[in-house]
PDB file of C-alpha atoms in Angstrom:
ATOM      1  CA  MET A   1      12.811  25.371  -3.723  1.00 58.00           C
ATOM      2  CA  ASP A   2      10.505  23.490  -0.908  1.00 69.00           C
ATOM      3  CA  ASN A   3      11.507  20.581   0.689  1.00 70.00           C
ATOM      4  CA  ILE A   4       9.619  18.214   3.101  1.00 71.00           C
ATOM      5  CA  VAL A   5      10.680  14.516   4.075  1.00 77.00           C
ATOM      6  CA  ILE A   6       7.524  12.408   5.003  1.00 75.00           C
ATOM      7  CA  GLN A   7       7.155   8.797   6.475  1.00 70.00           C
ATOM      8  CA  VAL A   8       3.888   6.622   7.092  1.00 67.00           C
ATOM      9  CA  GLY A   9       1.554   8.500   9.217  1.00 67.00           C
ATOM     10  CA  SER A  10      -1.669  10.767   9.710  1.00 59.00           C
ATOM     11  CA  THR A  11       0.014  14.004   8.994  1.00 70.00           C
ATOM     12  CA  SER A  12       2.171  12.942   6.345  1.00 78.00           C
ATOM     13  CA  LEU A  13      -0.526  13.625   3.593  1.00 82.00           C
ATOM     14  CA  CYS A  14      -1.358  16.883   5.523  1.00 85.00           C
ATOM     15  CA  GLN A  15       2.205  18.362   5.236  1.00 85.00           C
ATOM     16  CA  VAL A  16       2.055  17.601   1.010  1.00 88.00           C
ATOM     17  CA  GLU A  17      -1.284  18.996   0.480  1.00 89.00           C
ATOM     18  CA  ASP A  18       0.155  21.790   2.598  1.00 88.00           C
ATOM     19  CA  LEU A  19       3.102  22.337   0.234  1.00 89.00           C
ATOM     20  CA  VAL A  20       1.399  21.992  -2.948  1.00 90.00           C
ATOM     21  CA  ALA A  21      -1.174  24.527  -1.657  1.00 90.00           C
ATOM     22  CA  SER A  22       1.634  26.556  -1.083  1.00 89.00           C
ATOM     23  CA  VAL A  23       2.927  26.512  -4.424  1.00 88.00           C
ATOM     24  CA  CYS A  24       0.084  26.746  -6.222  1.00 87.00           C
ATOM     25  CA  TYR A  25      -1.378  29.633  -4.411  1.00 87.00           C
ATOM     26  CA  ASN A  26       1.933  31.398  -3.808  1.00 86.00           C
ATOM     27  CA  ASN A  27       2.370  31.349  -7.451  1.00 82.00           C
ATOM     28  CA  ASN A  28      -0.617  32.129  -8.905  1.00 83.00           C
ATOM     29  CA  LEU A  29      -1.640  28.825 -10.160  1.00 83.00           C
ATOM     30  CA  ALA A  30      -4.939  28.558  -7.374  1.00 85.00           C
ATOM     31  CA  LYS A  31      -7.326  27.015 -10.551  1.00 83.00           C
ATOM     32  CA  TYR A  32      -4.664  24.315 -11.145  1.00 85.00           C
ATOM     33  CA  HIS A  33      -4.581  23.041  -7.521  1.00 88.00           C
ATOM     34  CA  ALA A  34      -6.587  20.035  -8.041  1.00 87.00           C
ATOM     35  CA  ILE A  35      -4.828  18.967 -11.293  1.00 88.00           C
ATOM     36  CA  VAL A  36      -1.421  19.176  -9.328  1.00 91.00           C
ATOM     37  CA  SER A  37      -2.296  17.817  -6.014  1.00 91.00           C
ATOM     38  CA  VAL A  38      -4.424  14.973  -7.373  1.00 92.00           C
ATOM     39  CA  PRO A  39      -1.434  13.159  -9.032  1.00 93.00           C
ATOM     40  CA  VAL A  40       1.043  14.031  -6.323  1.00 93.00           C
ATOM     41  CA  LEU A  41      -0.964  12.635  -3.641  1.00 92.00           C
ATOM     42  CA  ALA A  42      -1.810   9.674  -5.840  1.00 92.00           C
ATOM     43  CA  THR A  43       1.848   9.219  -6.242  1.00 93.00           C
ATOM     44  CA  ILE A  44       3.039   9.766  -2.355  1.00 92.00           C
ATOM     45  CA  GLN A  45       0.290   7.183  -1.241  1.00 90.00           C
ATOM     46  CA  SER A  46       0.867   4.760  -3.433  1.00 90.00           C
ATOM     47  CA  LEU A  47       5.154   4.900  -2.642  1.00 89.00           C
ATOM     48  CA  LEU A  48       4.212   4.776   0.967  1.00 87.00           C
ATOM     49  CA  GLN A  49       1.665   1.939   0.633  1.00 87.00           C
ATOM     50  CA  ASN A  50       4.589  -0.299  -0.963  1.00 85.00           C
ATOM     51  CA  TYR A  51       7.431   0.855   0.758  1.00 83.00           C
ATOM     52  CA  PRO A  52       6.245   1.823   4.478  1.00 82.00           C
ATOM     53  CA  GLU A  53       9.623   0.814   5.764  1.00 81.00           C
ATOM     54  CA  THR A  54      11.063   3.979   4.052  1.00 83.00           C
ATOM     55  CA  SER A  55      10.992   8.024   4.070  1.00 86.00           C
ATOM     56  CA  LEU A  56      10.130   9.803   1.132  1.00 89.00           C
ATOM     57  CA  LEU A  57      11.933  13.215   0.322  1.00 90.00           C
ATOM     58  CA  ILE A  58       9.690  15.554  -1.489  1.00 91.00           C
ATOM     59  CA  SER A  59      10.844  18.136  -3.170  1.00 91.00           C
ATOM     60  CA  CYS A  60       9.079  20.821  -5.767  1.00 91.00           C
ATOM     61  CA  ASN A  61      11.035  23.598  -7.960  1.00 89.00           C
ATOM     62  CA  HIS A  62       8.731  26.022 -10.332  1.00 83.00           C
ATOM     63  CA  SER A  63       9.831  27.920 -13.467  1.00 81.00           C
ATOM     64  CA  CYS A  64       7.738  29.832 -15.594  1.00 78.00           C
ATOM     65  CA  ASP A  65       6.723  27.449 -17.579  1.00 79.00           C
ATOM     66  CA  GLY A  66       5.198  25.416 -14.664  1.00 83.00           C
ATOM     67  CA  VAL A  67       5.849  23.250 -11.603  1.00 91.00           C
ATOM     68  CA  PHE A  68       8.035  20.088 -10.895  1.00 93.00           C
ATOM     69  CA  PHE A  69       7.312  17.858  -7.725  1.00 94.00           C
ATOM     70  CA  ASN A  70      10.205  15.449  -7.467  1.00 93.00           C
ATOM     71  CA  ILE A  71       9.683  12.302  -4.959  1.00 92.00           C
ATOM     72  CA  ALA A  72      12.482  10.324  -3.832  1.00 90.00           C
ATOM     73  CA  ILE A  73      13.699   7.658  -1.879  1.00 86.00           C
ATOM     74  CA  PRO A  74      16.445   9.212   0.208  1.00 80.00           C
ATOM     75  CA  ASN A  75      19.946   6.601  -0.366  1.00 70.00           C
ATOM     76  CA  ASP A  76      20.095   5.662   3.171  1.00 62.00           C
ATOM     77  CA  GLN A  77      16.654   4.040   2.639  1.00 49.00           C
ATOM     78  CA  LYS A  78      16.762  -0.073   2.341  1.00 49.00           C
ATOM     79  CA  GLN A  79      14.031  -2.322   1.878  1.00 48.00           C
ATOM     80  CA  HIS A  80      13.701  -5.126   4.342  1.00 47.00           C
ATOM     81  CA  GLY A  81      17.383  -4.741   5.343  1.00 50.00           C
ATOM     82  CA  ASP A  82      19.004  -5.069   1.469  1.00 52.00           C
ATOM     83  CA  THR A  83      22.064  -3.150   1.793  1.00 50.00           C
ATOM     84  CA  SER A  84      22.990  -3.943  -1.958  1.00 54.00           C
ATOM     85  CA  ASN A  85      20.274  -2.173  -4.273  1.00 60.00           C
ATOM     86  CA  PRO A  86      19.033   0.827  -4.086  1.00 58.00           C
ATOM     87  CA  ILE A  87      14.983   0.970  -4.179  1.00 67.00           C
ATOM     88  CA  SER A  88      13.591   1.613  -7.560  1.00 69.00           C
ATOM     89  CA  PRO A  89       9.556   3.520  -7.091  1.00 79.00           C
ATOM     90  CA  ILE A  90       7.417   1.615  -8.841  1.00 81.00           C
ATOM     91  CA  LEU A  91       3.461   2.547  -9.250  1.00 86.00           C
ATOM     92  CA  PRO A  92       0.646   0.640  -9.771  1.00 88.00           C
ATOM     93  CA  PRO A  93      -1.128   0.741 -13.349  1.00 89.00           C
ATOM     94  CA  ASP A  94      -4.233   2.494 -11.670  1.00 90.00           C
ATOM     95  CA  VAL A  95      -1.879   4.865  -9.991  1.00 91.00           C
ATOM     96  CA  LEU A  96       0.260   5.482 -12.934  1.00 90.00           C
ATOM     97  CA  SER A  97      -2.826   5.929 -15.598  1.00 89.00           C
ATOM     98  CA  LEU A  98      -4.350   8.503 -13.152  1.00 89.00           C
ATOM     99  CA  VAL A  99      -0.939  10.475 -13.232  1.00 91.00           C
ATOM    100  CA  SER A 100      -0.348   9.968 -17.138  1.00 90.00           C
ATOM    101  CA  CYS A 101      -3.765  11.639 -17.644  1.00 89.00           C
ATOM    102  CA  LEU A 102      -2.876  14.769 -15.417  1.00 90.00           C
ATOM    103  CA  ALA A 103       0.532  15.294 -15.253  1.00 91.00           C
ATOM    104  CA  ASP A 104       2.518  16.719 -18.110  1.00 90.00           C
ATOM    105  CA  GLY A 105       5.562  14.649 -17.812  1.00 91.00           C
ATOM    106  CA  ILE A 106       6.359  12.079 -15.266  1.00 93.00           C
ATOM    107  CA  SER A 107      10.346  10.951 -15.361  1.00 91.00           C
ATOM    108  CA  VAL A 108      11.021   7.484 -12.955  1.00 88.00           C
ATOM    109  CA  SER A 109      15.187   7.388 -12.415  1.00 84.00           C
ATOM    110  CA  ASN A 110      16.628   5.013  -9.763  1.00 80.00           C
ATOM    111  CA  GLN A 111      15.266   6.328  -6.726  1.00 85.00           C
ATOM    112  CA  SER A 112      12.713   9.168  -7.343  1.00 90.00           C
ATOM    113  CA  ILE A 113       9.690   9.978  -9.626  1.00 93.00           C
ATOM    114  CA  GLN A 114       9.549  13.666 -11.358  1.00 93.00           C
ATOM    115  CA  LEU A 115       6.260  14.902 -11.842  1.00 94.00           C
ATOM    116  CA  GLN A 116       6.192  17.940 -14.220  1.00 93.00           C
ATOM    117  CA  PHE A 117       2.794  20.456 -14.547  1.00 92.00           C
ATOM    118  CA  PHE A 118       3.140  22.789 -17.302  1.00 88.00           C
ATOM    119  CA  PHE A 119       0.725  25.681 -17.466  1.00 78.00           C
ATOM    120  CA  HIS A 120       1.619  28.190 -19.854  1.00 70.00           C
ATOM    121  CA  GLY A 121       0.460  27.539 -23.702  1.00 64.00           C
ATOM    122  CA  ILE A 122      -1.784  24.819 -22.523  1.00 68.00           C
ATOM    123  CA  SER A 123      -4.520  24.776 -25.191  1.00 73.00           C
ATOM    124  CA  HIS A 124      -8.149  25.059 -23.884  1.00 77.00           C
ATOM    125  CA  SER A 125      -9.515  21.673 -24.917  1.00 82.00           C
ATOM    126  CA  GLU A 126      -6.175  20.069 -22.792  1.00 77.00           C
ATOM    127  CA  SER A 127      -7.719  22.120 -20.124  1.00 76.00           C
ATOM    128  CA  GLU A 128     -11.210  20.861 -20.395  1.00 82.00           C
ATOM    129  CA  ARG A 129      -9.604  17.147 -20.774  1.00 82.00           C
ATOM    130  CA  ARG A 130      -7.926  17.151 -17.484  1.00 79.00           C
ATOM    131  CA  LYS A 131     -11.227  19.184 -15.900  1.00 80.00           C
ATOM    132  CA  ASN A 132     -13.221  15.770 -17.269  1.00 82.00           C
ATOM    133  CA  ILE A 133     -10.698  13.591 -15.749  1.00 80.00           C
ATOM    134  CA  LEU A 134     -11.340  14.896 -12.087  1.00 78.00           C
ATOM    135  CA  ASP A 135     -14.952  14.721 -12.511  1.00 79.00           C
ATOM    136  CA  LYS A 136     -14.769  11.038 -13.166  1.00 75.00           C
ATOM    137  CA  PHE A 137     -12.854  10.493 -10.123  1.00 70.00           C
ATOM    138  CA  TYR A 138     -14.192  13.074  -7.580  1.00 68.00           C
ATOM    139  CA  GLN A 139     -17.492  15.021  -7.259  1.00 66.00           C
ATOM    140  CA  PRO A 140     -17.717  18.421  -7.628  1.00 63.00           C
ATOM    141  CA  VAL A 141     -18.560  20.327  -4.088  1.00 63.00           C
ATOM    142  CA  LYS A 142     -21.148  23.606  -4.275  1.00 63.00           C
ATOM    143  CA  VAL A 143     -19.944  26.080  -1.582  1.00 56.00           C
ATOM    144  CA  GLU A 144     -22.348  28.371  -0.555  1.00 57.00           C
ATOM    145  CA  SER A 145     -21.526  31.970   0.597  1.00 47.00           C
ATOM    146  CA  LYS A 146     -22.094  33.336   4.230  1.00 51.00           C
ATOM    147  CA  HIS A 147     -24.229  36.019   2.362  1.00 44.00           C
ATOM    148  CA  SER A 148     -27.150  35.602   0.067  1.00 44.00           C
ATOM    149  CA  TYR A 149     -27.476  37.785  -3.037  1.00 43.00           C
ATOM    150  CA  LYS A 150     -30.381  39.238  -1.331  1.00 43.00           C
ATOM    151  CA  SER A 151     -28.428  40.470   1.361  1.00 40.00           C
ATOM    152  CA  PHE A 152     -25.468  41.873  -0.918  1.00 40.00           C
ATOM    153  CA  GLN A 153     -28.535  44.130  -2.840  1.00 42.00           C
ATOM    154  CA  GLN A 154     -29.467  45.221   0.412  1.00 43.00           C
ATOM    155  CA  LEU A 155     -25.763  46.323   1.117  1.00 41.00           C
ATOM    156  CA  ASN A 156     -25.683  48.250  -2.124  1.00 41.00           C
ATOM    157  CA  GLU A 157     -28.783  50.084  -0.963  1.00 47.00           C
ATOM    158  CA  ILE A 158     -27.932  51.409   1.943  1.00 42.00           C
TER     159      ILE A 158
END
């Protein structure tokens, strides 16, 4: 299980991106990296905006079925000096809609949100649906190789 604690700041989202990338690439889930990172980052950005005085504990667990991200507001964090009630995380409707479209499960408890991503047993149509959702929010970028096809062909002739 991987854990990080973040607060509002310029490096916070970079740490989360690194965690998601590490989990995806170390578990042979590289092709699902965008499907996982978009809802996780959207959830964290929303919580950091809504609760700027708090820190977030992000933990990740994986099993043979997929990965699980738990985003929690630690027990010692209180909103605006209120010591009687723990903070219950709430996501705005637009973020909740995006997360619901890409994650297989969302669980909200007293002080945490758990996002579940299952990768084994997902149908081709479900995978395409998720890709189409990502296409609506983000533009694909074509990356060119340092070597052109012609240079590879010339290498083979040598």
